[in-house]
Each structure stands twice: as structure tokens, then as C-alpha cells.
């Protein structure tokens, strides 16, 4: 959210997330507010190098261009300082000289030349080869050129490249020569008198500009290289473009307002798989360790300050290796030991409940979409007034009509849920089955606990949460508006109540804080709803085999708006790009004129031969990829680099097992009678580049086991001091069995068996130390091969 934004009058604001200058996400517009609450979460993989993660606040305009109010820019190197916690950032003014992105490839060389009279002078050779990743200007590729200068205390020699049209990756390949020093015997009059020692003060400066033609040129970034670093050496490197140091500074930055962000940024260096064998095996056998609190996975959750940091990679790793169900059962049994009352079963934030929560988010994506998305879309796109709180009613509202509307929505959502058991993923059913029987075993005299153990997850932590935050579960593209949020909140409360076993009894209804909700639930027939809930919970916590939903209906994987190159020709004979709605399922890849319209073009998944990036030079457009199938390639342009990467990954994943996948492809297009990449003139000739490696062929769960293991290693490394203290504690407990006289550093840890825990800790520490050595070797190898200016 943001607060105290300018101008000081109610306006409509939205926020964008940018990698350097490329917008990758945008929030919904919050109307008529100076302190807008966005409440949106975005999770994405970063597919390219970047310097700044930026957040821009815009003032939405209907007739004119949206006005940028201010920004928060965080350098990549500083992201770790803010990760995992909320921070308020003051909005900074937007200075055009600081809005840069991209990199430039230079080759620099110092030559010694012998003049006609036999004296020696030095010459600097600057070869500007190319640039990559320059920003879009007004949504279009820029027309870049570069100025190359040799700057010193008393000189400023400047030369200029040619302008390259409509490209963000210009190929310049121009060489410039500068006189650096001349001998003292040099007598010809010159504007510059450069002596030998001045080389220490000289620097090469390269400025990138967008050619404005009839308007002012736009600064795109600069780099500076001291000449002294060259000496008599020659080298080439990529340099990241930097903002100007003399950009306009405003002394009134605090007048723009502030933005609150919660950023979680991780960057891992993943080694080859064999390096992780020992740690992976230790984690995977956690469910077999007795007691479970002595296992590596449990110890990981104990030493991490925030359990969520440990749960995410742990659940994904165990899921990947089919070890999650026994581990959840083991930690749930430990959780139940500390539960004294049946009505509080699995209500806390323990390791068991967090593991199940994360499992449902990963495994239940498709289940949520097929169950809730149609009704959520109806609520958001054609909202009916549902406010039943007398205090919040607007003038002219009819509470009876609103209650009927709310009842209609609640009935519809509830009906979709209780009919959805056949679509519930088998893995979720297996986990619910374990939880149900563990709870019944812990409280044998309570006939309802076996149901409440399951409903506390599937209703309270899954469906109810998805209803109130549909954007978080990718059921909607953005956080709904305030009125729709209120409607979804009321529906979510109702679903929680209906799903809680026995909650419709009079004693439960009287516990409602809101009288209006109590009145609302009096209209429900208790027996009808409790029987429906009971049958649903029986179905989703059964191990009886059900027909897999993937066989009866396609798995919905991804959808969104992109641009595709026209398959036919226009009247003037030129192929153009059209905006279309794309949809990917486990059976087919389609595009539509608009969302919810019939498909215009369909490619069966089995017919896709390859999915690869397309060179920008093909059509002078960024973020393009191609889908190769039986006919001509389908060329598609995504809206940004993150979106392009996600689509390529999703398409590769679902086609990974296609038997006729190609080994070679053309990285560019066939235009004007030849392939732009290899100049071959036959359109159906074999590709000139090898296809990229595929990704795991799991269409529903995207997991890289090595990456998750590396993340766990990083967590153990960060918390090494806690591991060592815990190891010391286990040793002292094993020796001294008497009562603890005062709290120790390890008093918050669960140590059931000090000997077994000590043994596991020793293994963890040994493995982490070996991995430290491997990472250090890699870092040394990388740093020794790095050159000045390289990324």
C-alpha cells in the first residue's frame, strides 16, 4: 500500500513492478484515494540480468498519458537487506537521466605507434560491438546510437556511431581511434597537450542515446572505463549501463508520499546434481527417523527464524521425490501429542499445518480453477450488492435483496465445492486420509474430530482463503475492487462456517461476533448442509481410487493476452501482429479473438515439435518465441521477459514427452526467400541451432529438485550457529540428565532424543561444510575468469 501521495487531491492510482525499465507486473487501479491499498502478491522467476528492481506509482488518466508520480528503486545488490520483512520506502522523483537498463559490449586496446620522425606515441582503440536489452521508448523499440569519448582534465574527444533503427539489441561494430600520449619532441600545434602522466586521469566514456529525429534525443545510459586499467593489455567485456551521476536531485522527496513493500528475494548458485546427493538423501529419509524431531527436515524448520522459509523448499523437494505424505503424517502425529482439546485440532501454525498448506497451494492449483474459477469470475465481473451489515449499508440499499444475493452466491460456491470431490488430487486425498485417522486415534471418544481434522484444511485453509484472495491463487488477474472484496469476504466467512463440522448448531451460531451473520445463517437448513459436508469430507479423505480428473477433462495450465504474427497476408501483402487471448491445457494450445470466445486456431499438444525463443532481429520485436508444429511456425510476442519465460517453460513442460520433438530449429524467421539466421533458401530445411534442453515432464508441479536442495543448504548455512548450539545442547543433555535450572539458548527447540538429534546434526554440519568447499571452488574459478567490466 501507499500513503500521502501527491497531488493532494483524490486520484486513481496504480503501481507497476519493473526490472530496470521493463514493466513485468501491474496492480489494479485504486480509485479516489491518497493512501491506496493494493494488497497484491507477485511471485516470478527473473529470466535475465538486471540492475534495479523498481516500483512506480502512476496517476491514472482517462484521456491523457498516465502520469508517473514517483518511484522506489532498489539495487540488485541491496535486495537482500530488505528481504522477508515489510519496509516503508519514500517515493523518489523520476529523473530521466536515471532511467537506464541494458549493457554494452566493448573491446579496448592500447597500441604503441612509431611516428614518421621515429618517436613513440600511444593510441587508444575502442571497438563498440553491440548493446543488449535497451529499453522500449513509448512501447516501441528504440533508434539507438552511441557517443564514444576520451575524457580528461583538459580534453574531451567525442565520436559518434551510426543510428540503428528499431532495435533494443543494436549491432554497431564500429571502431574509433584516440591519441592518448605523444612524445615530448612532438612539435605540431594541437588543441591538446597531453603528457605521459595524464594517462592516469583519462577515461573512456560511452553514452547511449535514442535518436529523437524531430524531438530531443533521450539518454539511455552510460559507462566509464579508466584508461589506466588497460596498461598495455587488450580485452573485451560486457558493461552494464549506468545512470548519470549529475541527474536532477530534488530536495523535496518526502513530499511525494511513501510505499510499503514486502520483498522476498533469493538468488542461488545451483551446482551439478551429484554435489547434493548426501544432503538430498539425508532429507528424504526424514520420515523414517525416530523420533521425527531428530530428522534433518524437522531440524531445518527448528533453526529457521521463519518456518515458511524452510517449508517451501522442503515441501517441494519431498513432493518431487514422492516422500511428502509419510513426512506430513509423522509431524502431524507429533503436533497432535501437544493438542489437548479435539476442537483445536490443526488450528495453529505448526510445521505440519504449514506443510499441508503449501502442499495444497502447489498440488491444488488446477483443482481450485475447475471448482471455483467460473463462479469467482461471475462474482467479480457481474457483481450484485451483498452487504448485510446495517452499519455499512449505503443509502437506497435493500438488506433483504442483498441477503438474497449473498445467499445465491454462497449456495453456488458451496454447491461447487461439495460436488468437486472427484477432482480432488490423489495426493491431497492421501494426506487428508492420514490426518483423519491420526486425529481419530488421538481423540477416540470424539466422533466428529475425524471430520474437523480435514475440514480445518480443505475449507478453512484452502477454499475459504482462495475465495477471499482469488488473485493470490491465480483465479483472477488482480486484487478485486473494494465492493467485490467485501462480497468475497462475506462468502468466505459463510464457507468457513458451513464447512466447520457441527458449526450450524444454535450454540455455535450464538458465538458469532456479528449479529447480522447470525441472522443470515438462521436461514440455512442444518441437516442438509452438514450431510453434504460430511459426504464431501468422506470422499476427499478416502484412499479408494477415483477416476483421475486429468483423463476426463484437460488440465488448465496457463492463459493470457499476447500478440501473434498473422498466419495469412493482409491486402497490402504484409504480415502483421494481432492481439489474441491464448490458452494452454494439457491437451491443446489455442488462441481466441477474445477471452471466453471460441478458439480461432488450435494446436494439439501432441503435434508441437519445439518451443524456442525467437531472435529480436527477425521482426525487430522483443520477448518473442515460436511454437513449431506441423504447419508454419507460430510466432508470438509476450508483453515482457517474465511472461515470455513463463510461457516457454509451460509449453516445454507439457510437450516434453512428445515423440517427434525436434533436435534442431531456426532461431530466426524465414523472410524474403531465406532464413535470416543461416541464409538457407529452402523453407523446410533442417534447423541451424540445437534445441534447448527440456524441463521436467510434470504438467502440474514445476519443481527443480537440485534448486530446492541448494535453497535448503543455504538455510542451513545461514543458521549454522544455531545448528552448532543445538549440537552442544544435545551433547550436554546426553551427559547430564538432571532438570534444567534456567532457560537455555536451546529451550525453544524440540529435543526428544538427544542422541539421535546429535547424530543427525553432525551429519548436517559435515555435509554443509563439504558443500561450502564446493561453492568456494566455484567462486574462485568464476572470479579468476572475470574481467573488469564483465557482469
Coordinates of C-alpha atoms in Angstrom, one line a residue, residues 382-699:
X382 CA -21.2 -9.1 -12.7
X383 CA -21.2 -8.2 -9.0
X384 CA -24.5 -8.0 -7.1
X385 CA -24.8 -6.0 -3.9
X386 CA -24.4 -8.3 -0.9
X387 CA -23.8 -6.0 2.1
X388 CA -25.9 -7.2 5.1
X389 CA -24.2 -5.3 7.8
X390 CA -26.6 -2.5 8.8
X391 CA -23.7 -0.1 9.6
X392 CA -22.2 -0.5 6.2
X393 CA -25.4 -0.3 4.1
X394 CA -25.5 2.6 1.6
X395 CA -28.4 4.8 1.1
X396 CA -31.0 3.1 -1.0
X397 CA -29.7 -0.4 -0.3
X398 CA -32.3 -3.1 0.5
X399 CA -31.0 -5.5 3.1
X400 CA -33.5 -8.3 2.1
X401 CA -32.4 -8.2 -1.6
X402 CA -28.7 -8.1 -0.5
X403 CA -29.2 -11.1 1.7
X404 CA -30.9 -13.0 -1.2
X405 CA -27.9 -12.1 -3.4
X406 CA -25.4 -13.3 -0.8
X407 CA -27.4 -16.5 -0.3
X408 CA -27.3 -17.1 -4.0
X409 CA -23.5 -16.7 -4.2
X410 CA -22.9 -18.8 -1.0
X411 CA -25.2 -21.6 -2.3
X412 CA -23.4 -21.6 -5.6
X413 CA -19.9 -21.7 -4.2
X414 CA -20.8 -24.3 -1.6
X415 CA -22.5 -26.5 -4.2
X416 CA -19.4 -26.3 -6.5
X417 CA -17.2 -27.3 -3.6
X418 CA -19.2 -30.3 -2.3
X419 CA -19.6 -31.6 -5.8
X420 CA -15.9 -31.4 -6.6
X421 CA -14.5 -34.4 -4.7
X422 CA -13.8 -36.3 -7.9
X423 CA -11.4 -33.6 -9.0
X424 CA -9.5 -33.5 -5.7
X425 CA -5.9 -34.6 -6.4
X426 CA -4.9 -38.0 -5.2
X427 CA -2.0 -36.6 -3.2
X428 CA -4.4 -34.3 -1.2
X429 CA -6.7 -37.2 -0.6
X430 CA -3.8 -39.3 0.8
X431 CA -2.7 -36.5 3.1
X432 CA -6.3 -36.0 4.4
X433 CA -6.7 -39.7 4.9
X434 CA -3.6 -39.7 7.2
X435 CA -4.7 -36.7 9.1
X436 CA -8.2 -38.0 9.6
X437 CA -7.1 -41.3 11.1
X438 CA -4.4 -39.7 13.2
X439 CA -6.9 -37.3 14.8
X440 CA -9.4 -40.2 15.4
X441 CA -6.7 -42.2 17.1
X442 CA -5.7 -39.2 19.3
X443 CA -9.3 -38.5 20.4
X444 CA -11.1 -41.9 20.1
X445 CA -14.2 -40.7 22.1
X446 CA -15.0 -37.7 19.8
X447 CA -16.9 -38.9 16.6
X448 CA -16.6 -35.6 14.9
X449 CA -12.8 -35.0 15.2
X450 CA -12.0 -37.1 12.1
X451 CA -14.1 -34.6 10.0
X452 CA -12.9 -31.4 11.7
X453 CA -9.3 -32.5 11.1
X454 CA -9.9 -32.5 7.4
X455 CA -12.3 -29.5 7.2
X456 CA -9.8 -27.3 9.0
X457 CA -7.6 -27.6 6.0
X458 CA -9.8 -28.1 2.9
X459 CA -12.5 -25.5 3.9
X460 CA -10.7 -23.0 6.3
X461 CA -7.2 -23.0 4.7
X462 CA -7.9 -23.8 1.1
X463 CA -11.3 -22.9 -0.3
X464 CA -12.1 -20.1 2.1
X465 CA -8.7 -18.5 1.5
X466 CA -9.0 -18.8 -2.2
X467 CA -12.4 -17.2 -2.2
X468 CA -11.3 -14.1 -0.3
X469 CA -8.0 -13.8 -2.2
X470 CA -8.6 -15.1 -5.7
X471 CA -5.7 -13.2 -7.2
X472 CA -3.2 -15.0 -4.9
X473 CA -4.3 -18.4 -6.3
X474 CA -4.4 -17.1 -9.9
X475 CA -8.1 -17.3 -10.1
X476 CA -8.2 -13.6 -11.0
X477 CA -5.5 -11.4 -12.6
X478 CA -5.8 -8.6 -9.9
X479 CA -6.9 -7.9 -6.4
X480 CA -10.7 -7.2 -6.7
X481 CA -12.2 -3.8 -6.0
X482 CA -13.4 -2.8 -2.5
X483 CA -17.0 -3.7 -3.0
X484 CA -16.2 -7.1 -4.6
X485 CA -13.6 -7.8 -1.8
X486 CA -16.4 -7.2 0.8
X487 CA -18.7 -9.7 -1.0
X488 CA -15.9 -12.3 -1.2
X489 CA -15.1 -11.8 2.5
X490 CA -18.8 -12.5 3.4
X491 CA -18.9 -15.5 1.2
X492 CA -15.6 -16.8 2.7
X493 CA -17.0 -16.4 6.2
X494 CA -20.0 -18.4 5.2
X495 CA -18.0 -21.2 3.6
X496 CA -15.8 -21.4 6.7
X497 CA -18.9 -21.7 8.9
X498 CA -20.7 -24.2 6.6
X499 CA -17.5 -26.3 6.3
X500 CA -16.8 -26.5 10.0
X501 CA -18.3 -29.7 11.3
X502 CA -21.3 -29.0 13.6
X503 CA -21.0 -25.2 13.2
X504 CA -24.7 -24.7 12.3
X505 CA -25.9 -25.7 15.8
X506 CA -27.6 -22.9 17.8
X507 CA -24.7 -22.8 20.3
X508 CA -22.2 -22.2 17.5
X509 CA -24.4 -19.5 15.9
X510 CA -24.6 -17.6 19.1
X511 CA -20.9 -17.3 19.2
X512 CA -20.8 -15.0 16.1
X513 CA -19.5 -11.6 16.9
X514 CA -21.7 -10.1 14.1
X515 CA -25.4 -10.3 14.8
X516 CA -26.1 -9.9 11.1
X517 CA -24.2 -13.1 10.3
X518 CA -26.1 -14.9 12.9
X519 CA -29.4 -13.8 11.3
X520 CA -28.1 -14.8 7.9
X521 CA -27.3 -18.4 9.0
X522 CA -30.6 -18.9 10.6
X523 CA -32.0 -19.3 7.0
X524 CA -29.8 -22.3 6.4
X525 CA -31.1 -25.9 7.0
X526 CA -28.7 -27.5 9.3
X527 CA -29.2 -31.2 8.3
X528 CA -29.0 -30.6 4.6
X529 CA -25.7 -28.8 4.8
X530 CA -24.0 -31.0 7.4
X531 CA -24.8 -34.1 5.4
X532 CA -23.3 -32.5 2.3
X533 CA -20.2 -31.6 4.1
X534 CA -19.9 -35.0 5.7
X535 CA -20.2 -36.8 2.4
X536 CA -17.6 -34.4 0.8
X537 CA -15.1 -34.9 3.6
X538 CA -15.6 -38.7 3.4
X539 CA -14.9 -38.6 -0.3
X540 CA -11.7 -36.4 -0.2
X541 CA -10.2 -38.3 2.7
X542 CA -10.7 -41.7 1.2
X543 CA -8.0 -43.8 -0.4
X544 CA -10.4 -45.5 -2.7
X545 CA -9.4 -45.0 -6.3
X546 CA -11.3 -42.4 -8.2
X547 CA -11.2 -41.7 -11.9
X548 CA -8.3 -39.3 -12.4
X549 CA -9.7 -35.9 -13.4
X550 CA -6.9 -35.5 -15.9
X551 CA -8.4 -38.3 -18.1
X552 CA -11.9 -36.9 -18.1
X553 CA -11.0 -33.2 -18.7
X554 CA -7.9 -31.3 -19.8
X555 CA -5.7 -29.7 -17.1
X556 CA -5.8 -25.9 -17.5
X557 CA -2.2 -24.7 -17.3
X558 CA -1.9 -21.1 -18.4
X559 CA -3.8 -18.3 -20.2
X560 CA -3.3 -14.7 -21.1
X561 CA -3.2 -12.0 -23.7
X562 CA -0.3 -11.8 -26.2
X563 CA 0.4 -10.8 -29.8
X564 CA 0.8 -13.4 -32.6
X565 CA 2.0 -12.8 -36.1
X566 CA -0.8 -13.2 -38.7
X567 CA -0.7 -16.6 -40.4
X568 CA -2.2 -15.1 -43.6
X569 CA -1.4 -11.9 -45.6
X570 CA -3.2 -8.6 -45.4
X571 CA -4.4 -6.8 -48.5
X572 CA -1.1 -4.9 -48.9
X573 CA 0.8 -8.2 -48.6
X574 CA 2.4 -7.5 -45.2
X575 CA 2.0 -9.9 -42.3
X576 CA 1.2 -8.1 -39.1
X577 CA 0.8 -8.8 -35.4
X578 CA -2.6 -9.1 -33.7
X579 CA -3.6 -9.2 -30.1
X580 CA -5.1 -12.6 -29.1
X581 CA -6.1 -14.5 -26.0
X582 CA -4.0 -17.6 -25.6
X583 CA -4.9 -20.7 -23.6
X584 CA -2.8 -23.8 -22.8
X585 CA -4.2 -27.0 -21.4
X586 CA -2.7 -30.5 -21.2
X587 CA -4.4 -31.3 -24.5
X588 CA -4.1 -28.3 -26.7
X589 CA -2.7 -24.8 -27.3
X590 CA -5.3 -22.3 -28.6
X591 CA -5.8 -18.7 -29.3
X592 CA -9.0 -16.7 -29.4
X593 CA -10.1 -13.3 -30.6
X594 CA -11.2 -12.5 -27.0
X595 CA -11.3 -14.3 -23.7
X596 CA -14.3 -16.8 -23.4
X597 CA -14.7 -16.8 -27.2
X598 CA -14.4 -20.0 -29.3
X599 CA -10.8 -20.7 -30.4
X600 CA -9.7 -19.4 -33.8
X601 CA -6.7 -21.7 -34.0
X602 CA -5.9 -24.9 -32.2
X603 CA -2.6 -26.9 -32.0
X604 CA -2.9 -30.3 -30.3
X605 CA -0.2 -30.7 -27.7
X606 CA 1.0 -33.9 -29.3
X607 CA 1.7 -32.0 -32.6
X608 CA 4.1 -29.5 -31.0
X609 CA 7.6 -30.2 -32.2
X610 CA 9.5 -27.5 -30.3
X611 CA 9.1 -24.2 -28.4
X612 CA 12.0 -21.8 -28.6
X613 CA 12.9 -18.1 -28.3
X614 CA 13.0 -16.1 -31.5
X615 CA 15.8 -13.6 -32.3
X616 CA 14.7 -10.0 -31.9
X617 CA 16.2 -9.2 -35.3
X618 CA 13.5 -11.3 -37.0
X619 CA 10.8 -8.7 -36.6
X620 CA 12.5 -6.0 -34.5
X621 CA 10.4 -7.0 -31.5
X622 CA 11.4 -8.1 -28.0
X623 CA 10.2 -11.1 -25.9
X624 CA 9.3 -13.2 -28.9
X625 CA 9.1 -17.0 -29.1
X626 CA 8.0 -19.6 -31.6
X627 CA 5.8 -22.7 -31.5
X628 CA 6.9 -25.2 -34.1
X629 CA 4.2 -27.7 -35.2
X630 CA 3.1 -29.4 -38.4
X631 CA 2.4 -26.2 -40.3
X632 CA 4.4 -23.0 -40.4
X633 CA 5.9 -21.7 -37.1
X634 CA 3.5 -19.7 -34.8
X635 CA 5.4 -16.5 -33.8
X636 CA 4.2 -15.0 -30.6
X637 CA 5.2 -11.8 -28.7
X638 CA 4.8 -11.7 -24.9
X639 CA 4.3 -8.5 -23.0
X640 CA 7.6 -8.7 -21.0
X641 CA 10.5 -11.0 -20.4
X642 CA 9.0 -12.7 -17.3
X643 CA 5.8 -13.6 -19.3
X644 CA 7.8 -14.9 -22.2
X645 CA 9.9 -17.1 -20.0
X646 CA 6.8 -18.5 -18.2
X647 CA 5.0 -19.3 -21.5
X648 CA 8.1 -21.0 -22.9
X649 CA 8.6 -23.1 -19.7
X650 CA 4.9 -24.1 -19.6
X651 CA 4.8 -25.1 -23.2
X652 CA 8.1 -27.0 -23.0
X653 CA 6.9 -28.8 -19.9
X654 CA 3.7 -30.1 -21.4
X655 CA 5.4 -31.2 -24.7
X656 CA 8.5 -32.7 -23.1
X657 CA 7.5 -36.3 -23.9
X658 CA 6.3 -35.7 -27.5
X659 CA 7.9 -38.4 -29.5
X660 CA 8.6 -36.2 -32.6
X661 CA 10.3 -33.3 -30.8
X662 CA 12.9 -31.6 -33.0
X663 CA 16.6 -31.6 -32.2
X664 CA 17.4 -28.5 -34.3
X665 CA 15.5 -25.3 -35.1
X666 CA 15.9 -22.0 -36.7
X667 CA 16.4 -19.2 -34.1
X668 CA 15.2 -16.6 -36.6
X669 CA 12.4 -16.3 -39.3
X670 CA 12.1 -17.3 -42.9
X671 CA 11.6 -13.9 -44.7
X672 CA 12.0 -12.8 -48.3
X673 CA 13.0 -16.3 -49.5
X674 CA 15.6 -17.2 -46.9
X675 CA 16.2 -18.0 -43.2
X676 CA 17.7 -14.9 -41.6
X677 CA 19.8 -17.0 -39.2
X678 CA 21.6 -19.3 -41.7
X679 CA 20.7 -17.8 -45.1
X680 CA 19.3 -21.1 -46.3
X681 CA 16.8 -20.6 -49.1
X682 CA 14.6 -23.8 -48.6
X683 CA 11.9 -23.1 -46.0
X684 CA 11.6 -26.7 -44.7
X685 CA 15.3 -27.2 -44.3
X686 CA 16.7 -28.6 -41.0
X687 CA 17.3 -26.1 -38.3
X688 CA 20.7 -24.5 -37.8
X689 CA 20.7 -24.4 -33.9
X690 CA 20.3 -27.2 -31.4
X691 CA 17.0 -27.1 -29.4
X692 CA 17.4 -26.1 -25.8
X693 CA 17.1 -28.8 -23.1
X694 CA 13.6 -29.6 -21.9
X695 CA 12.3 -29.3 -18.4
X696 CA 10.7 -32.0 -16.2
X697 CA 7.7 -33.5 -17.8
X698 CA 5.3 -32.9 -14.9
X699 CA 2.4 -30.8 -16.2

